Short mmCIF file of C-alpha atoms in Angstrom, two decimals:
data_model
loop_
_atom_site.label_atom_id
_atom_site.label_comp_id
_atom_site.label_asym_id
_atom_site.label_seq_id
_atom_site.Cartn_x
_atom_site.Cartn_y
_atom_site.Cartn_z
CA MET A 1 -78.09 -34.74 50.35
CA LEU A 2 -79.55 -31.28 50.72
CA LEU A 3 -81.10 -29.92 53.89
CA GLU A 4 -82.32 -26.39 54.52
CA THR A 5 -84.00 -25.12 57.68
CA ALA A 6 -84.45 -21.65 59.10
CA ASN A 7 -85.92 -22.54 62.48
CA ASN A 8 -85.25 -24.71 65.46
CA ILE A 9 -87.38 -25.40 68.52
CA ASP A 10 -84.84 -24.20 71.08
CA SER A 11 -83.76 -21.18 68.99
CA LEU A 12 -80.10 -22.01 69.56
CA ILE A 13 -77.46 -22.12 66.84
CA HIS A 14 -78.69 -24.43 64.12
CA ILE A 15 -77.94 -25.49 60.58
CA ILE A 16 -79.46 -23.08 58.09
CA PHE A 17 -77.91 -24.79 55.08
CA ALA A 18 -76.24 -28.14 54.51
CA ASN A 19 -74.83 -29.58 51.33
CA LEU A 20 -73.08 -32.87 51.98
CA GLY A 21 -71.92 -33.49 48.41
CA ASP A 22 -68.43 -33.20 46.97
CA ASP A 23 -68.22 -29.48 47.76
CA ARG A 24 -69.83 -29.86 51.19
CA ILE A 25 -70.90 -26.79 53.15
CA LEU A 26 -72.48 -26.51 56.59
CA ILE A 27 -73.73 -23.09 57.70
CA PHE A 28 -74.66 -22.47 61.35
CA ALA A 29 -76.52 -19.47 62.77
CA SER A 30 -79.40 -18.61 65.07
CA ASP A 31 -82.30 -16.29 64.31
CA GLU A 32 -80.76 -13.68 66.60
CA GLN A 33 -77.42 -13.96 64.85
CA LEU A 34 -79.05 -13.56 61.44
CA ASN A 35 -80.84 -10.48 62.72
CA ILE A 36 -77.57 -8.95 63.92
CA LEU A 37 -75.94 -9.86 60.61
CA GLN A 38 -78.56 -7.90 58.69
CA ASN A 39 -78.38 -4.83 60.92
CA ALA A 40 -74.63 -4.57 61.41
CA ARG A 41 -72.44 -2.77 58.89
CA GLU A 42 -68.90 -3.65 59.97
CA PHE A 43 -67.62 -7.22 59.74
CA ILE A 44 -64.52 -9.31 60.31
CA VAL A 45 -64.15 -12.63 58.50
CA ASP A 46 -61.53 -15.31 59.03
CA GLY A 47 -60.90 -19.00 58.58
CA THR A 48 -59.01 -21.57 60.62
CA PHE A 49 -57.77 -25.00 59.63
CA LYS A 50 -56.77 -26.47 62.99
CA VAL A 51 -60.14 -27.21 64.62
CA VAL A 52 -62.05 -28.77 61.74
CA PRO A 53 -63.64 -32.22 61.28
CA GLU A 54 -61.56 -34.33 58.91
CA ILE A 55 -64.17 -34.26 56.13
CA PHE A 56 -63.89 -30.45 55.95
CA TYR A 57 -61.02 -28.14 55.07
CA GLN A 58 -61.69 -25.02 57.12
CA LEU A 59 -63.93 -23.42 59.71
CA TYR A 60 -64.96 -20.00 58.41
CA ILE A 61 -66.44 -17.43 60.79
CA ILE A 62 -68.15 -14.12 60.06
CA HIS A 63 -68.00 -11.66 62.96
CA SER A 64 -69.98 -8.45 63.22
CA VAL A 65 -69.23 -5.29 65.18
CA HIS A 66 -72.34 -4.99 67.34
CA ARG A 67 -72.71 -2.45 70.16
CA ASP A 68 -68.95 -1.89 70.19
CA HIS A 69 -68.25 -5.61 70.55
CA VAL A 70 -67.06 -8.16 68.02
CA ILE A 71 -69.33 -11.20 68.01
CA PRO A 72 -69.60 -14.24 65.72
CA VAL A 73 -72.79 -14.36 63.68
CA ILE A 74 -72.10 -17.11 61.12
CA TYR A 75 -70.13 -20.35 61.46
CA VAL A 76 -69.35 -22.30 58.30
CA LEU A 77 -67.61 -25.60 57.61
CA LEU A 78 -66.13 -25.60 54.12
CA HIS A 79 -64.56 -28.34 52.02
CA ARG A 80 -62.66 -25.92 49.78
CA LYS A 81 -61.39 -22.34 49.78
CA ASN A 82 -61.80 -21.22 46.18
CA ALA A 83 -63.89 -18.46 44.61
CA ASP A 84 -66.75 -20.78 43.61
CA THR A 85 -67.11 -21.98 47.19
CA TYR A 86 -67.19 -18.43 48.56
CA TYR A 87 -69.76 -17.38 45.94
CA ARG A 88 -72.01 -20.26 46.98
CA LEU A 89 -71.53 -19.41 50.64
CA ILE A 90 -72.46 -15.73 50.29
CA ASN A 91 -75.45 -16.50 48.06
CA LYS A 92 -76.78 -18.99 50.61
CA ILE A 93 -76.32 -16.54 53.48
CA LEU A 94 -78.18 -13.87 51.49
CA LYS A 95 -81.06 -16.31 51.03
CA PHE A 96 -81.58 -16.40 54.80
CA ALA A 97 -80.39 -12.84 55.46
CA PRO A 98 -81.44 -10.83 52.39
CA ARG A 99 -80.77 -7.49 54.12
CA TRP A 100 -77.11 -8.29 54.73
CA SER A 101 -75.31 -5.24 53.33
CA PRO A 102 -71.81 -4.81 54.76
CA ARG A 103 -70.22 -1.38 54.67
CA SER A 104 -66.75 -2.63 55.62
CA ILE A 105 -65.11 -6.04 55.96
CA MET A 106 -61.77 -6.82 57.56
CA LEU A 107 -60.18 -10.00 56.22
CA ASP A 108 -56.89 -11.66 55.43
CA PHE A 109 -55.18 -11.39 52.06
CA GLU A 110 -56.75 -14.39 50.33
CA GLN A 111 -57.27 -13.19 46.77
CA ALA A 112 -60.23 -15.47 46.03
CA CYS A 113 -62.10 -14.18 49.07
CA ILE A 114 -61.28 -10.54 48.34
CA GLY A 115 -62.51 -10.83 44.76
CA VAL A 116 -65.78 -12.48 45.74
CA TYR A 117 -66.66 -9.89 48.38
CA GLN A 118 -65.91 -7.05 45.97
CA THR A 119 -68.11 -8.65 43.30
CA MET A 120 -71.00 -9.44 45.63
CA PHE A 121 -70.83 -6.12 47.49
CA PRO A 122 -69.42 -3.54 45.03
CA THR A 123 -69.48 -0.64 47.51
CA VAL A 124 -67.90 -2.47 50.44
CA LEU A 125 -64.66 -1.16 51.91
CA LEU A 126 -62.18 -4.01 52.37
CA SER A 127 -59.30 -3.77 54.81
CA GLY A 128 -56.51 -6.20 55.51
CA CYS A 129 -55.96 -7.59 58.98
CA TYR A 130 -52.74 -6.41 60.64
CA PHE A 131 -52.40 -9.70 62.50
CA HIS A 132 -52.28 -11.58 59.21
CA LEU A 133 -49.77 -9.13 57.77
CA ARG A 134 -47.41 -9.63 60.71
CA GLN A 135 -47.98 -13.38 60.67
CA SER A 136 -47.06 -13.52 56.98
CA ILE A 137 -43.90 -11.46 57.46
CA HIS A 138 -42.89 -13.64 60.40
CA ARG A 139 -43.28 -16.79 58.31
CA LYS A 140 -41.18 -15.31 55.56
CA LEU A 141 -38.45 -14.58 58.10
CA GLN A 142 -38.58 -18.24 59.09
CA ALA A 143 -38.39 -19.34 55.44
CA LEU A 144 -35.38 -17.07 54.92
CA ARG A 145 -33.79 -18.52 58.09
CA HIS A 146 -33.82 -15.19 59.90
CA LYS A 147 -35.87 -16.39 62.87
CA ASN A 148 -32.92 -16.57 65.28
CA GLN A 149 -31.64 -13.19 64.14
CA TYR A 150 -35.09 -11.69 64.61
CA GLU A 151 -35.29 -13.03 68.17
CA SER A 152 -31.73 -12.17 69.21
CA ASP A 153 -30.95 -8.94 67.35
CA PRO A 154 -33.14 -6.02 68.55
CA LEU A 155 -32.01 -3.73 65.72
CA PHE A 156 -32.89 -6.29 63.06
CA ALA A 157 -36.30 -6.92 64.65
CA HIS A 158 -36.96 -3.19 64.92
CA ASN A 159 -36.14 -2.67 61.25
CA VAL A 160 -38.50 -5.50 60.27
CA HIS A 161 -41.19 -3.76 62.33
CA LYS A 162 -40.59 -0.63 60.25
CA ILE A 163 -41.68 -2.55 57.16
CA ALA A 164 -44.98 -3.45 58.84
CA ALA A 165 -45.32 0.15 60.05
CA LEU A 166 -45.78 1.22 56.42
CA ALA A 167 -49.33 -0.03 56.86
CA PHE A 168 -50.13 2.96 59.04
CA LEU A 169 -49.26 5.55 56.42
CA GLU A 170 -51.88 7.14 54.23
CA PRO A 171 -52.41 5.00 51.10
CA THR A 172 -51.02 7.71 48.82
CA ASN A 173 -47.81 7.81 50.87
CA VAL A 174 -46.99 4.11 50.90
CA ILE A 175 -44.92 3.94 47.71
CA ASN A 176 -42.83 6.94 48.70
CA GLY A 177 -42.46 5.55 52.21
CA PHE A 178 -41.41 2.17 50.86
CA GLU A 179 -38.76 3.79 48.66
CA HIS A 180 -37.41 5.82 51.60
CA LEU A 181 -37.33 2.74 53.82
CA SER A 182 -35.63 0.61 51.14
CA ILE A 183 -32.80 3.13 50.90
CA ASP A 184 -32.54 3.43 54.67
CA LEU A 185 -32.39 -0.32 55.33
CA GLY A 186 -30.12 -1.18 52.41
CA ASP A 187 -29.19 -4.49 50.81
CA ASP A 188 -29.18 -6.48 54.06
CA TYR A 189 -32.99 -6.43 53.99
CA GLU A 190 -33.36 -6.90 50.25
CA THR A 191 -35.06 -10.30 50.34
CA ILE A 192 -37.71 -9.36 52.88
CA LEU A 193 -38.34 -6.03 51.14
CA ASP A 194 -38.71 -7.84 47.81
CA TYR A 195 -41.18 -10.23 49.42
CA PHE A 196 -43.22 -7.42 50.94
CA GLU A 197 -43.41 -5.52 47.66
CA GLU A 198 -44.18 -8.54 45.51
CA THR A 199 -46.79 -9.94 47.91
CA TYR A 200 -48.54 -6.86 49.25
CA ILE A 201 -47.83 -4.12 46.75
CA VAL A 202 -47.56 -5.67 43.28
CA GLU A 203 -49.74 -8.78 43.48
CA ILE A 204 -52.37 -8.41 46.19
CA LEU A 205 -53.26 -4.73 46.10
CA LYS A 206 -53.83 -3.98 42.44
CA PRO A 207 -56.39 -1.25 41.69
CA HIS A 208 -59.34 -3.65 41.57
CA ASN A 209 -58.24 -5.21 44.86
CA SER A 210 -57.68 -2.05 46.87
CA VAL A 211 -57.58 -2.48 50.63
CA TYR A 212 -58.76 0.46 52.69
CA SER A 213 -57.64 1.73 56.07
CA SER A 214 -59.72 1.62 59.22
CA VAL A 215 -59.13 1.14 62.91
CA ILE A 216 -61.94 -0.74 64.63
CA HIS A 217 -62.35 0.29 68.26
CA THR A 218 -64.21 -2.19 70.46
CA ASN A 219 -64.65 -2.94 74.14
CA THR A 220 -62.89 -6.26 73.67
CA ASN A 221 -59.93 -6.78 75.98
CA ASP A 222 -58.36 -9.38 73.71
CA ALA A 223 -56.20 -7.51 71.22
CA GLN A 224 -56.73 -10.29 68.68
CA ALA A 225 -60.47 -10.77 69.01
CA GLU A 226 -61.12 -9.53 65.50
CA CYS A 227 -58.93 -12.32 64.12
CA SER A 228 -59.80 -14.80 66.83
CA THR A 229 -59.61 -17.90 64.67
CA SER A 230 -55.88 -17.44 64.06
CA THR A 231 -54.47 -16.61 67.47
CA SER A 232 -53.45 -19.98 68.86
CA SER A 233 -49.78 -20.86 69.13
CA GLU A 234 -50.29 -23.76 66.77
CA ASP A 235 -51.60 -21.45 64.07
CA SER A 236 -48.65 -19.06 64.31
CA SER A 237 -46.15 -21.35 62.63
CA GLY A 238 -48.32 -23.51 60.39
CA ASP A 239 -50.04 -22.81 57.11
CA GLU A 240 -52.91 -21.00 58.76
CA SER A 241 -54.60 -18.32 56.65
CA ASP A 242 -51.43 -17.16 54.94
CA SER A 243 -53.09 -17.35 51.58
CA SER A 244 -51.20 -14.35 50.28
CA ASP A 245 -47.87 -16.15 50.57
CA ASN A 246 -47.99 -18.49 47.60
CA THR A 247 -44.57 -17.63 46.20
CA ASP A 248 -41.65 -20.00 46.56
CA SER A 249 -38.97 -18.41 48.75
CA SER A 250 -36.18 -19.48 46.41
CA ASN A 251 -37.78 -17.53 43.58
CA ILE A 252 -37.93 -14.44 45.76
CA ASN A 253 -34.26 -14.71 46.64
CA GLU A 254 -33.29 -15.00 42.99
CA ALA A 255 -35.59 -12.24 41.73
CA LYS A 256 -34.32 -8.77 40.92
CA PRO A 257 -35.39 -6.14 43.43
CA LYS A 258 -38.81 -4.93 42.34
CA ARG A 259 -38.38 -1.65 44.19
CA ARG A 260 -35.73 -0.53 41.67
CA LYS A 261 -38.31 -0.22 38.92
CA LYS A 262 -39.51 3.22 37.89
CA LYS A 263 -41.82 4.96 40.31
CA ASP A 264 -44.59 5.42 37.74
CA GLU A 265 -44.64 1.67 37.13
CA ALA A 266 -44.94 1.05 40.85
CA THR A 267 -47.77 3.55 41.05
CA LYS A 268 -49.71 1.66 38.39
CA SER A 269 -49.29 -1.57 40.34
CA LEU A 270 -50.41 -0.10 43.66
CA SER A 271 -53.42 2.03 44.42
CA THR A 272 -53.45 1.64 48.20
CA LEU A 273 -51.76 -0.19 51.01
CA ALA A 274 -53.44 0.25 54.37
CA ILE A 275 -53.64 -2.63 56.80
CA THR A 276 -56.19 -2.64 59.60
CA THR A 277 -54.79 -3.22 63.05
CA ASN A 278 -56.87 -5.57 65.16
CA ALA A 279 -55.75 -3.95 68.42
CA ASN A 280 -57.34 -0.98 70.15
CA LEU A 281 -54.79 1.53 68.89
CA PRO A 282 -55.21 5.30 68.88
CA ASN A 283 -55.46 7.02 65.54
CA LEU A 284 -51.87 7.31 64.37
CA PRO A 285 -50.52 10.59 63.01
CA LEU A 286 -50.36 10.45 59.22
CA SER A 287 -47.78 12.44 57.31
CA SER A 288 -48.23 14.32 54.06
CA LEU A 289 -46.35 13.17 51.00
CA THR A 290 -44.06 16.21 51.10
CA THR A 291 -42.98 15.68 54.71
CA LEU A 292 -42.73 11.89 54.72
CA THR A 293 -39.47 10.87 56.39
CA ILE A 294 -37.86 7.81 57.88
CA LYS A 295 -38.33 9.40 61.32
CA GLN A 296 -42.10 9.28 60.88
CA ILE A 297 -42.02 5.62 59.88
CA HIS A 298 -39.78 5.04 62.89
CA SER A 299 -42.28 6.84 65.13
CA ASN A 300 -45.16 4.69 63.91
CA CYS A 301 -43.01 1.64 64.43
CA LEU A 302 -42.35 2.53 68.07
CA MET A 303 -46.06 2.97 68.73
CA ILE A 304 -46.96 -0.50 67.52
CA GLU A 305 -43.88 -2.43 68.60
CA ASN A 306 -45.13 -3.66 71.98
CA ILE A 307 -48.44 -4.85 70.56
CA ASP A 308 -46.60 -6.31 67.57
CA LYS A 309 -44.54 -8.56 69.83
CA LYS A 310 -47.73 -9.94 71.39
CA LEU A 311 -49.18 -10.69 67.96
CA ILE A 312 -46.07 -12.57 66.87
CA THR A 313 -45.70 -14.68 70.01
CA SER A 314 -49.39 -15.49 70.49
#
């Protein structure tokens, strides 16, 4: 069954595309939302799996930054979350909003989604969501049975925050910063450091999947508005949007430390690592490669620690 409509009598949110076949898709938007979509240049996209009708797999929402506020402009019910589905989705949206031309998109680390956006919009700047980064690290701590230690040992928690603080370094400084931090933390943090490198440095952020840095400042009071579909307490411990974490934890524990490979090999694997924070943070001081020290990573860590705790417990 195929239904397409671009208008509705009451001009409220309505179905602009519906495919109720095996790969069912329902797209909802109003004329005003489509107009904002085509005029905005900064976007945040995210999916949730908790509040979805049983016949669908995820609710996918496209937000735009409009007049310094983050507002939803497209709601989509999807049956799958693979590249083909995302290609179909974007093509259908472009049919009703042909002037949609994003300059930047903040998203999670789902490789299928990243690849599709880069193919459909070759000049777009993609940035990872800091909430999803912290959520992923927190889940790995749970898988490694470090949850109690994280909650009861302030020093351990602070050192884990240092790993996330690498996201606030300039992209060209991340490898050097990671090497400094690995030496500083030592073998006690080997498994979580291996996970971070394998997931966010080696696999996700290869040259063709570069993620760029940006801090989006809005008038939103909710620090997680830009990733609003993943902020409920139920989502924090489930399988919500952690598409980057597809590696079995036992394999990570058994693997040799990736960070001990030669620096030039690491450089080939990583072009950038810069995660977007979804809180209203000030621009953080960025160090040059020659002056990069553990103290500077520590300083960045202190600046984000209070907000970080809110992201983890929300």
